[in-house]
mmCIF file of C-alpha atoms and ligand atoms in Angstrom:
data_model
loop_
_atom_site.group_PDB
_atom_site.id
_atom_site.type_symbol
_atom_site.label_atom_id
_atom_site.label_comp_id
_atom_site.label_asym_id
_atom_site.label_seq_id
_atom_site.Cartn_x
_atom_site.Cartn_y
_atom_site.Cartn_z
ATOM 1 C CA MET A 1 -0.928 40.655 8.955
ATOM 2 C CA SER A 2 2.418 38.854 8.526
ATOM 3 C CA SER A 3 2.764 36.715 5.506
ATOM 4 C CA ARG A 4 2.962 33.521 7.619
ATOM 5 C CA ARG A 5 -0.210 34.388 9.399
ATOM 6 C CA GLN A 6 -1.953 35.469 6.202
ATOM 7 C CA PHE A 7 -0.791 31.898 4.778
ATOM 8 C CA ILE A 8 -2.277 29.884 7.710
ATOM 9 C CA LYS A 9 -5.489 31.997 7.456
ATOM 10 C CA GLN A 10 -5.828 31.269 3.914
ATOM 11 C CA SER A 11 -4.937 27.596 4.102
ATOM 12 C CA VAL A 12 -7.427 27.314 6.849
ATOM 13 C CA MET A 13 -10.210 28.991 4.974
ATOM 14 C CA GLY A 14 -9.370 27.061 1.761
ATOM 15 C CA ALA A 15 -9.491 24.015 3.807
ATOM 16 C CA ALA A 16 -12.854 25.015 5.320
ATOM 17 C CA SER A 17 -14.467 25.811 1.837
ATOM 18 C CA LEU A 18 -13.099 22.340 0.797
ATOM 19 C CA GLY A 19 -14.999 20.774 3.580
ATOM 20 C CA LEU A 20 -11.559 19.314 4.939
ATOM 21 C CA ILE A 21 -11.969 18.614 8.793
ATOM 22 C CA THR A 22 -8.521 18.885 9.624
ATOM 23 C CA ASP A 23 -6.381 20.986 12.023
ATOM 24 C CA LEU A 24 -3.806 22.522 9.475
ATOM 25 C CA VAL A 25 -2.193 24.386 12.224
ATOM 26 C CA GLN A 26 -1.343 21.295 14.397
ATOM 27 C CA GLY A 27 -0.862 18.981 11.504
ATOM 28 C CA GLN A 28 -3.092 16.485 13.175
ATOM 29 C CA PRO A 29 -6.602 15.349 11.837
ATOM 30 C CA LYS A 30 -9.615 15.822 13.910
ATOM 31 C CA PRO A 31 -11.926 12.760 13.994
ATOM 32 C CA VAL A 32 -13.814 12.213 10.655
ATOM 33 C CA ALA A 33 -16.722 9.859 10.991
ATOM 34 C CA GLY A 34 -16.055 6.574 9.256
ATOM 35 C CA THR A 35 -12.358 6.936 9.217
ATOM 36 C CA PRO A 36 -9.832 5.735 8.750
ATOM 37 C CA ILE A 37 -10.949 2.538 6.753
ATOM 38 C CA VAL A 38 -9.203 0.146 4.278
ATOM 39 C CA ILE A 39 -10.790 -2.412 2.222
ATOM 40 C CA SER A 40 -9.522 -4.724 -0.384
ATOM 41 C CA THR A 41 -10.460 -7.847 -2.324
ATOM 42 C CA TRP A 42 -10.395 -11.488 -1.381
ATOM 43 C CA ASP A 43 -9.491 -13.183 1.806
ATOM 44 C CA PHE A 44 -5.770 -12.355 1.315
ATOM 45 C CA GLY A 45 -6.684 -8.923 1.593
ATOM 46 C CA VAL A 46 -6.602 -9.204 5.705
ATOM 47 C CA PRO A 47 -2.892 -9.397 5.926
ATOM 48 C CA ALA A 48 -2.582 -6.619 3.164
ATOM 49 C CA ASN A 49 -5.365 -4.352 5.247
ATOM 50 C CA GLN A 50 -3.382 -4.845 8.349
ATOM 51 C CA ALA A 51 -0.080 -3.423 6.869
ATOM 52 C CA ALA A 52 -2.390 -0.426 5.311
ATOM 53 C CA TRP A 53 -3.767 -0.158 8.834
ATOM 54 C CA ASP A 54 -0.398 0.525 10.459
ATOM 55 C CA VAL A 55 0.058 3.600 8.334
ATOM 56 C CA LEU A 56 -3.448 4.750 8.697
ATOM 57 C CA THR A 57 -3.461 4.788 12.575
ATOM 58 C CA ARG A 58 -0.247 6.616 12.515
ATOM 59 C CA ASN A 59 -2.303 9.433 10.643
ATOM 60 C CA GLY A 60 -0.511 8.428 7.432
ATOM 61 C CA ARG A 61 -1.644 9.166 3.889
ATOM 62 C CA ALA A 62 -4.071 6.764 2.186
ATOM 63 C CA LEU A 63 -1.688 6.684 -0.457
ATOM 64 C CA ASP A 64 1.094 5.299 1.445
ATOM 65 C CA ALA A 65 -1.312 2.907 3.455
ATOM 66 C CA VAL A 66 -2.500 1.393 -0.168
ATOM 67 C CA GLU A 67 0.999 0.813 -1.345
ATOM 68 C CA ALA A 68 2.294 -0.764 2.067
ATOM 69 C CA GLY A 69 -0.963 -2.932 2.027
ATOM 70 C CA VAL A 70 -0.800 -4.457 -1.640
ATOM 71 C CA LYS A 71 2.865 -5.215 -1.342
ATOM 72 C CA VAL A 72 2.014 -7.757 1.446
ATOM 73 C CA ALA A 73 0.138 -9.596 -1.352
ATOM 74 C CA GLU A 74 2.985 -8.975 -3.872
ATOM 75 C CA ALA A 75 5.356 -10.488 -1.589
ATOM 76 C CA ASP A 76 3.545 -13.462 -0.663
ATOM 77 C CA LEU A 77 4.998 -16.424 -2.696
ATOM 78 C CA SER A 78 2.134 -18.690 -1.882
ATOM 79 C CA ASN A 79 -0.391 -16.250 -3.830
ATOM 80 C CA PRO A 80 -0.147 -17.516 -7.509
ATOM 81 C CA THR A 81 -1.976 -14.505 -8.599
ATOM 82 C CA VAL A 82 -0.192 -11.427 -7.446
ATOM 83 C CA GLY A 83 3.532 -10.441 -7.722
ATOM 84 C CA LYS A 84 6.433 -12.881 -7.429
ATOM 85 C CA GLY A 85 4.945 -16.413 -7.500
ATOM 86 C CA GLY A 86 2.400 -15.254 -9.725
ATOM 87 C CA TYR A 87 1.655 -17.894 -12.524
ATOM 88 C CA PRO A 88 3.321 -17.042 -15.786
ATOM 89 C CA ASP A 89 1.974 -16.460 -19.236
ATOM 90 C CA ARG A 90 1.662 -19.403 -21.667
ATOM 91 C CA ASP A 91 5.385 -18.897 -22.613
ATOM 92 C CA GLY A 92 6.762 -19.219 -19.038
ATOM 93 C CA PHE A 93 7.087 -15.510 -18.562
ATOM 94 C CA VAL A 94 5.842 -13.891 -15.317
ATOM 95 C CA SER A 95 4.342 -10.365 -16.313
ATOM 96 C CA LEU A 96 2.752 -8.050 -13.580
ATOM 97 C CA ASP A 97 0.302 -5.227 -14.085
ATOM 98 C CA ALA A 98 -0.425 -2.814 -11.347
ATOM 99 C CA CYS A 99 -1.843 0.874 -10.707
ATOM 100 C CA ILE A 100 -2.168 3.278 -7.993
ATOM 101 C CA MET A 101 -4.329 6.475 -7.839
ATOM 102 C CA ASP A 102 -4.326 9.385 -5.047
ATOM 103 C CA GLU A 103 -6.682 12.035 -3.835
ATOM 104 C CA GLU A 104 -5.460 14.546 -6.171
ATOM 105 C CA GLY A 105 -6.497 12.473 -9.266
ATOM 106 C CA ASN A 106 -2.815 11.557 -9.653
ATOM 107 C CA CYS A 107 -2.167 8.251 -11.196
ATOM 108 C CA GLY A 108 0.531 5.782 -12.186
ATOM 109 C CA SER A 109 0.690 2.406 -13.791
ATOM 110 C CA VAL A 110 2.699 -0.252 -15.030
ATOM 111 C CA ALA A 111 1.698 -3.147 -17.440
ATOM 112 C CA ALA A 112 3.679 -6.362 -18.648
ATOM 113 C CA LEU A 113 6.438 -5.557 -16.116
ATOM 114 C CA GLU A 114 8.758 -8.447 -15.655
ATOM 115 C CA HIS A 115 11.350 -9.274 -13.194
ATOM 116 C CA ILE A 116 10.049 -6.781 -10.494
ATOM 117 C CA SER A 117 8.515 -8.103 -7.413
ATOM 118 C CA HIS A 118 6.582 -4.952 -6.332
ATOM 119 C CA PRO A 119 5.115 -3.329 -9.358
ATOM 120 C CA ILE A 120 2.912 -1.160 -7.142
ATOM 121 C CA SER A 121 6.051 0.910 -6.155
ATOM 122 C CA VAL A 122 7.044 1.126 -9.749
ATOM 123 C CA ALA A 123 3.450 2.687 -10.618
ATOM 124 C CA ARG A 124 3.783 5.083 -7.655
ATOM 125 C CA MET A 125 7.121 6.060 -9.198
ATOM 126 C CA VAL A 126 5.925 6.573 -12.700
ATOM 127 C CA MET A 127 3.124 8.724 -10.976
ATOM 128 C CA GLU A 128 5.599 10.714 -8.973
ATOM 129 C CA LYS A 129 8.722 10.783 -11.100
ATOM 130 C CA THR A 130 7.352 11.300 -14.497
ATOM 131 C CA PRO A 131 4.888 13.360 -16.522
ATOM 132 C CA HIS A 132 3.261 10.114 -17.741
ATOM 133 C CA VAL A 133 0.692 7.757 -16.434
ATOM 134 C CA MET A 134 1.426 4.553 -17.857
ATOM 135 C CA LEU A 135 4.751 2.476 -18.758
ATOM 136 C CA VAL A 136 4.758 -1.125 -20.267
ATOM 137 C CA GLY A 137 7.008 -3.967 -20.882
ATOM 138 C CA GLU A 138 10.811 -3.172 -21.367
ATOM 139 C CA GLY A 139 10.446 0.479 -20.812
ATOM 140 C CA ALA A 140 8.641 -0.072 -17.628
ATOM 141 C CA LEU A 141 11.446 -2.457 -16.536
ATOM 142 C CA GLN A 142 14.234 -0.144 -17.863
ATOM 143 C CA PHE A 143 12.661 2.558 -15.627
ATOM 144 C CA ALA A 144 12.475 0.447 -12.567
ATOM 145 C CA LEU A 145 15.807 -0.712 -12.897
ATOM 146 C CA GLU A 146 16.909 2.933 -13.390
ATOM 147 C CA ASN A 147 15.182 3.793 -10.114
ATOM 148 C CA GLY A 148 16.917 1.522 -7.903
ATOM 149 C CA PHE A 149 14.688 -1.711 -8.236
ATOM 150 C CA THR A 150 16.314 -5.079 -8.442
ATOM 151 C CA LYS A 151 15.956 -7.524 -11.176
ATOM 152 C CA GLU A 152 14.624 -10.944 -9.988
ATOM 153 C CA ASP A 153 13.393 -14.215 -11.212
ATOM 154 C CA LEU A 154 9.480 -14.198 -10.428
ATOM 155 C CA LEU A 155 8.794 -17.719 -11.373
ATOM 156 C CA THR A 156 9.072 -19.799 -8.317
ATOM 157 C CA PRO A 157 9.191 -23.559 -8.202
ATOM 158 C CA SER A 158 5.571 -23.999 -7.607
ATOM 159 C CA SER A 159 4.378 -21.463 -10.256
ATOM 160 C CA LYS A 160 6.806 -23.298 -12.644
ATOM 161 C CA GLN A 161 5.359 -26.528 -11.762
ATOM 162 C CA ALA A 162 1.825 -25.370 -12.158
ATOM 163 C CA TRP A 163 2.877 -23.838 -15.727
ATOM 164 C CA GLU A 164 4.630 -27.415 -16.838
ATOM 165 C CA GLU A 165 1.443 -28.892 -15.885
ATOM 166 C CA TRP A 166 -0.676 -26.597 -17.913
ATOM 167 C CA LEU A 167 1.525 -27.394 -20.873
ATOM 168 C CA LYS A 168 0.613 -30.969 -20.841
ATOM 169 C CA GLU A 169 -2.739 -29.866 -22.322
ATOM 170 C CA LYS A 170 -2.209 -26.248 -23.409
ATOM 171 C CA LYS A 171 -6.012 -25.581 -23.129
ATOM 172 C CA TYR A 172 -6.410 -21.661 -23.926
ATOM 173 C CA LYS A 173 -9.557 -21.110 -22.313
ATOM 174 C CA PRO A 174 -9.392 -18.144 -20.333
ATOM 175 C CA ILE A 175 -12.116 -18.543 -17.929
ATOM 176 C CA MET A 176 -11.525 -17.393 -14.458
ATOM 177 C CA ASN A 177 -13.337 -18.225 -11.237
ATOM 178 C CA ILE A 178 -10.932 -18.808 -8.633
ATOM 179 C CA GLU A 179 -13.095 -18.965 -5.929
ATOM 180 C CA ASN A 180 -15.814 -21.171 -7.183
ATOM 181 C CA LYS A 181 -13.825 -24.664 -6.973
ATOM 182 C CA SER A 182 -16.422 -26.544 -9.305
ATOM 183 C CA PHE A 183 -15.729 -24.078 -12.230
ATOM 184 C CA ASN A 184 -12.013 -24.608 -11.252
ATOM 185 C CA THR A 185 -11.646 -28.209 -11.171
ATOM 186 C CA GLU A 186 -13.289 -28.556 -14.641
ATOM 187 C CA ARG A 187 -11.246 -26.182 -16.134
ATOM 188 C CA LEU A 188 -7.805 -26.115 -14.819
ATOM 189 C CA PRO A 189 -5.248 -29.078 -14.481
ATOM 190 C CA GLY A 190 -4.465 -29.826 -10.910
ATOM 191 C CA ASN A 191 -7.210 -27.691 -9.333
ATOM 192 C CA GLN A 192 -4.877 -24.572 -9.746
ATOM 193 C CA TYR A 193 -5.977 -21.104 -8.945
ATOM 194 C CA ASN A 194 -7.015 -19.567 -12.037
ATOM 195 C CA HIS A 195 -6.979 -15.904 -11.289
ATOM 196 C CA ASP A 196 -7.652 -12.968 -9.133
ATOM 197 C CA THR A 197 -6.344 -9.727 -8.358
ATOM 198 C CA ILE A 198 -5.801 -7.547 -4.931
ATOM 199 C CA GLY A 199 -7.555 -4.186 -5.355
ATOM 200 C CA MET A 200 -7.582 -1.854 -2.319
ATOM 201 C CA LEU A 201 -9.341 1.376 -1.379
ATOM 202 C CA ALA A 202 -8.397 3.493 1.923
ATOM 203 C CA LEU A 203 -9.870 6.576 3.523
ATOM 204 C CA ASP A 204 -7.360 8.213 5.906
ATOM 205 C CA ALA A 205 -8.032 10.096 9.145
ATOM 206 C CA PHE A 206 -7.979 13.419 7.012
ATOM 207 C CA GLY A 207 -10.932 12.069 4.755
ATOM 208 C CA ASN A 208 -8.608 11.483 1.856
ATOM 209 C CA LEU A 209 -8.874 8.538 -0.644
ATOM 210 C CA SER A 210 -6.481 6.571 -2.509
ATOM 211 C CA GLY A 211 -6.385 3.122 -4.218
ATOM 212 C CA ALA A 212 -4.215 0.547 -5.490
ATOM 213 C CA CYS A 213 -4.463 -2.544 -7.866
ATOM 214 C CA THR A 214 -1.946 -5.124 -8.627
ATOM 215 C CA THR A 215 -1.983 -8.670 -10.416
ATOM 216 C CA SER A 216 -0.076 -11.163 -12.298
ATOM 217 C CA GLY A 217 -3.122 -11.493 -14.515
ATOM 218 C CA MET A 218 -4.831 -14.359 -15.909
ATOM 219 C CA ALA A 219 -2.858 -17.653 -15.601
ATOM 220 C CA PHE A 220 -1.037 -18.761 -18.825
ATOM 221 C CA LYS A 221 -2.340 -15.790 -20.598
ATOM 222 C CA MET A 222 -1.195 -15.094 -24.183
ATOM 223 C CA ARG A 223 2.217 -13.058 -23.942
ATOM 224 C CA GLY A 224 1.711 -9.506 -23.942
ATOM 225 C CA ARG A 225 -2.014 -9.723 -22.704
ATOM 226 C CA VAL A 226 -2.894 -6.859 -20.309
ATOM 227 C CA GLY A 227 -6.116 -7.054 -18.297
ATOM 228 C CA ASP A 228 -8.064 -4.394 -16.504
ATOM 229 C CA SER A 229 -5.822 -3.993 -13.336
ATOM 230 C CA PRO A 230 -3.233 -1.445 -14.531
ATOM 231 C CA ILE A 231 -5.841 0.528 -16.393
ATOM 232 C CA ILE A 232 -7.056 3.732 -14.736
ATOM 233 C CA GLY A 233 -10.986 3.674 -14.785
ATOM 234 C CA ALA A 234 -11.041 -0.128 -15.314
ATOM 235 C CA GLY A 235 -9.294 -1.703 -12.612
ATOM 236 C CA LEU A 236 -9.154 1.228 -10.211
ATOM 237 C CA TYR A 237 -10.755 4.678 -9.982
ATOM 238 C CA VAL A 238 -10.721 7.339 -7.051
ATOM 239 C CA ASP A 239 -12.267 10.679 -7.063
ATOM 240 C CA ASN A 240 -11.712 12.247 -3.685
ATOM 241 C CA GLU A 241 -15.050 14.132 -3.937
ATOM 242 C CA ILE A 242 -17.039 10.957 -4.197
ATOM 243 C CA GLY A 243 -15.259 7.596 -3.515
ATOM 244 C CA GLY A 244 -13.225 4.796 -4.994
ATOM 245 C CA ALA A 245 -13.687 1.554 -6.838
ATOM 246 C CA THR A 246 -11.602 -1.388 -7.905
ATOM 247 C CA SER A 247 -12.248 -4.654 -9.477
ATOM 248 C CA THR A 248 -11.197 -8.348 -9.868
ATOM 249 C CA GLY A 249 -12.219 -11.140 -12.162
ATOM 250 C CA VAL A 250 -11.978 -11.162 -16.172
ATOM 251 C CA GLY A 251 -10.310 -7.937 -17.007
ATOM 252 C CA GLU A 252 -11.629 -7.694 -20.638
ATOM 253 C CA GLU A 253 -15.095 -7.561 -19.345
ATOM 254 C CA VAL A 254 -14.260 -4.799 -16.949
ATOM 255 C CA ILE A 255 -12.184 -2.966 -19.775
ATOM 256 C CA ARG A 256 -15.325 -3.034 -21.819
ATOM 257 C CA THR A 257 -17.307 -1.426 -19.427
ATOM 258 C CA VAL A 258 -14.667 0.989 -17.938
ATOM 259 C CA GLY A 259 -16.094 -0.807 -14.620
ATOM 260 C CA SER A 260 -14.630 1.179 -11.955
ATOM 261 C CA PHE A 261 -14.871 4.657 -13.275
ATOM 262 C CA LEU A 262 -18.750 3.442 -13.894
ATOM 263 C CA VAL A 263 -19.050 2.454 -10.236
ATOM 264 C CA VAL A 264 -17.737 5.890 -9.086
ATOM 265 C CA GLU A 265 -19.752 7.887 -11.458
ATOM 266 C CA LEU A 266 -22.914 5.949 -10.100
ATOM 267 C CA MET A 267 -21.906 6.834 -6.597
ATOM 268 C CA ARG A 268 -21.817 10.472 -7.636
ATOM 269 C CA GLN A 269 -25.209 9.927 -8.678
ATOM 270 C CA GLY A 270 -26.451 8.911 -5.278
ATOM 271 C CA TYR A 271 -25.999 5.066 -5.614
ATOM 272 C CA SER A 272 -24.708 3.365 -2.582
ATOM 273 C CA PRO A 273 -21.386 1.597 -3.032
ATOM 274 C CA GLU A 274 -23.263 -1.648 -3.164
ATOM 275 C CA GLU A 275 -25.735 -0.358 -5.559
ATOM 276 C CA ALA A 276 -23.335 0.987 -7.702
ATOM 277 C CA CYS A 277 -21.270 -2.259 -7.926
ATOM 278 C CA LYS A 278 -24.383 -4.297 -8.596
ATOM 279 C CA GLU A 279 -25.240 -1.716 -11.462
ATOM 280 C CA ALA A 280 -21.579 -2.233 -13.125
ATOM 281 C CA VAL A 281 -22.054 -5.953 -13.001
ATOM 282 C CA GLN A 282 -25.383 -6.051 -14.508
ATOM 283 C CA ARG A 283 -23.893 -3.601 -17.360
ATOM 284 C CA ILE A 284 -21.688 -6.838 -18.098
ATOM 285 C CA VAL A 285 -24.788 -9.286 -17.989
ATOM 286 C CA LYS A 286 -26.456 -6.841 -20.417
ATOM 287 C CA LYS A 287 -23.873 -6.517 -22.729
ATOM 288 C CA LYS A 288 -22.468 -10.288 -22.782
ATOM 289 C CA PRO A 289 -25.205 -12.385 -21.121
ATOM 290 C CA ASP A 290 -23.739 -15.840 -22.145
ATOM 291 C CA THR A 291 -20.060 -14.740 -21.197
ATOM 292 C CA ALA A 292 -21.279 -13.289 -17.948
ATOM 293 C CA LYS A 293 -22.649 -16.806 -16.729
ATOM 294 C CA GLU A 294 -19.089 -18.296 -17.215
ATOM 295 C CA ILE A 295 -16.861 -15.864 -15.725
ATOM 296 C CA GLN A 296 -16.301 -13.892 -12.480
ATOM 297 C CA VAL A 297 -16.046 -10.129 -12.098
ATOM 298 C CA GLY A 298 -16.267 -8.532 -8.573
ATOM 299 C CA PHE A 299 -16.326 -4.727 -8.004
ATOM 300 C CA LEU A 300 -15.472 -3.168 -4.562
ATOM 301 C CA ALA A 301 -16.251 0.472 -3.550
ATOM 302 C CA LEU A 302 -15.813 2.912 -0.845
ATOM 303 C CA ASN A 303 -17.340 6.223 -0.469
ATOM 304 C CA LYS A 304 -16.218 9.248 1.228
ATOM 305 C CA LYS A 305 -18.289 8.753 4.314
ATOM 306 C CA GLY A 306 -16.585 5.446 4.590
ATOM 307 C CA GLU A 307 -19.425 3.360 3.681
ATOM 308 C CA TYR A 308 -18.221 0.235 1.598
ATOM 309 C CA GLY A 309 -20.200 -2.501 -0.544
ATOM 310 C CA SER A 310 -19.173 -5.247 -3.216
ATOM 311 C CA TYR A 311 -20.980 -7.166 -5.970
ATOM 312 C CA ALA A 312 -19.810 -9.818 -8.104
ATOM 313 C CA LEU A 313 -21.102 -12.003 -10.923
ATOM 314 C CA GLN A 314 -20.516 -15.301 -9.472
ATOM 315 C CA SER A 315 -20.632 -16.458 -5.770
ATOM 316 C CA GLY A 316 -17.619 -16.649 -3.795
ATOM 317 C CA PHE A 317 -16.231 -13.371 -4.052
ATOM 318 C CA SER A 318 -14.875 -12.104 -0.670
ATOM 319 C CA TYR A 319 -13.335 -8.837 0.569
ATOM 320 C CA ALA A 320 -11.723 -7.795 3.625
ATOM 321 C CA VAL A 321 -12.598 -4.750 5.628
ATOM 322 C CA CYS A 322 -10.338 -3.235 8.313
ATOM 323 C CA ASN A 323 -11.824 -0.311 10.495
ATOM 324 C CA GLN A 324 -11.787 0.971 14.087
ATOM 325 C CA GLU A 325 -14.086 -1.796 14.781
ATOM 326 C CA LYS A 326 -12.493 -4.863 13.382
ATOM 327 C CA GLN A 327 -9.190 -5.405 11.515
ATOM 328 C CA ASP A 328 -9.709 -8.956 9.986
ATOM 329 C CA LEU A 329 -13.233 -8.844 8.882
ATOM 330 C CA ILE A 330 -13.994 -11.076 5.689
ATOM 331 C CA LEU A 331 -17.413 -10.127 4.023
ATOM 332 C CA LYS A 332 -18.986 -12.200 1.237
ATOM 333 C CA GLY A 333 -19.848 -10.338 -1.812
ATOM 334 C CA LYS A 334 -23.477 -10.413 -3.065
ATOM 335 C CA HIS A 335 -23.707 -11.804 -6.465
ATOM 336 C CA ILE A 336 -26.025 -12.157 -9.749
ATOM 337 C CA PHE A 337 -25.853 -15.805 -10.476
HETATM 338 N N1 LIG B 1 -8.519 -8.601 -13.332
HETATM 339 C C1 LIG B 1 -7.090 -8.931 -13.538
HETATM 340 C C2 LIG B 1 -6.857 -9.174 -15.174
HETATM 341 O O1 LIG B 1 -7.942 -9.271 -15.915
HETATM 342 O O2 LIG B 1 -6.011 -9.437 -15.286
#
């Protein structure tokens, strides 16, 4: 047998033993039930999903889809919680956190990155161009600039105005609940949005999973504070055998429970995506019952079959779903309180 034919035979046998339903010779996917699909946190996930969907429907890789998707939220200047236009820390510096994970378990992350409007692409470059997983602060900026990213001022006139408003009282009470406006109006001046994050999970037509998560973090946070979003296992986790999970809300509680990893491991044990997310928020309640009543945390999960679900501490958490049936679906997350 020629070495080329031998290679193709071995590749196909290998793919079959891994359960991949892919025609490797043609390079085209055969239909895998439930694919492609992309889901993401909050209503602003709808336009982000649509950018990801463009990639997925061209038989693109889930990794490319999630990067393209969350970049839409990062570029949206009216979104004060992700990318450029995100609210600054209490000293007026906009610092961004992001991470990305692919179907092979490769991952990259940046934290406390300033001056770069697409931290997700820097995170991907950390994954693909360095032997490391995470770069932070000045080092992350240096890496980005060395790799062709442009330095920008990320503080927009409206986020500067919100910060100046906050400075009048300088109340440092990092309670987050953007979607529940009664919480919000009580605790932040000018009915400002406090916080959220875009977390996105995609399953491509080849049956491969990837995820991305990006945020400007808690509004008016302490300088140097990093939440869950760039922490693999906390803000995002993907295991291509099982599924993926991502989170939004008060990152400290998600880090304490290694939330997204927990959700994926629960799915490994047979939990549905929704059940797994529910159990993860219940762990937060169990560990910190009083804190849990005051904050928001939401998890979102997608399994290998294309099944998805979410659960949050508080009402109001929403997520966007895009699949063959519907490209702009917004669903309300179930909740504990
Ligand atoms: N969940 C995002 C953060 O806590 O920064």
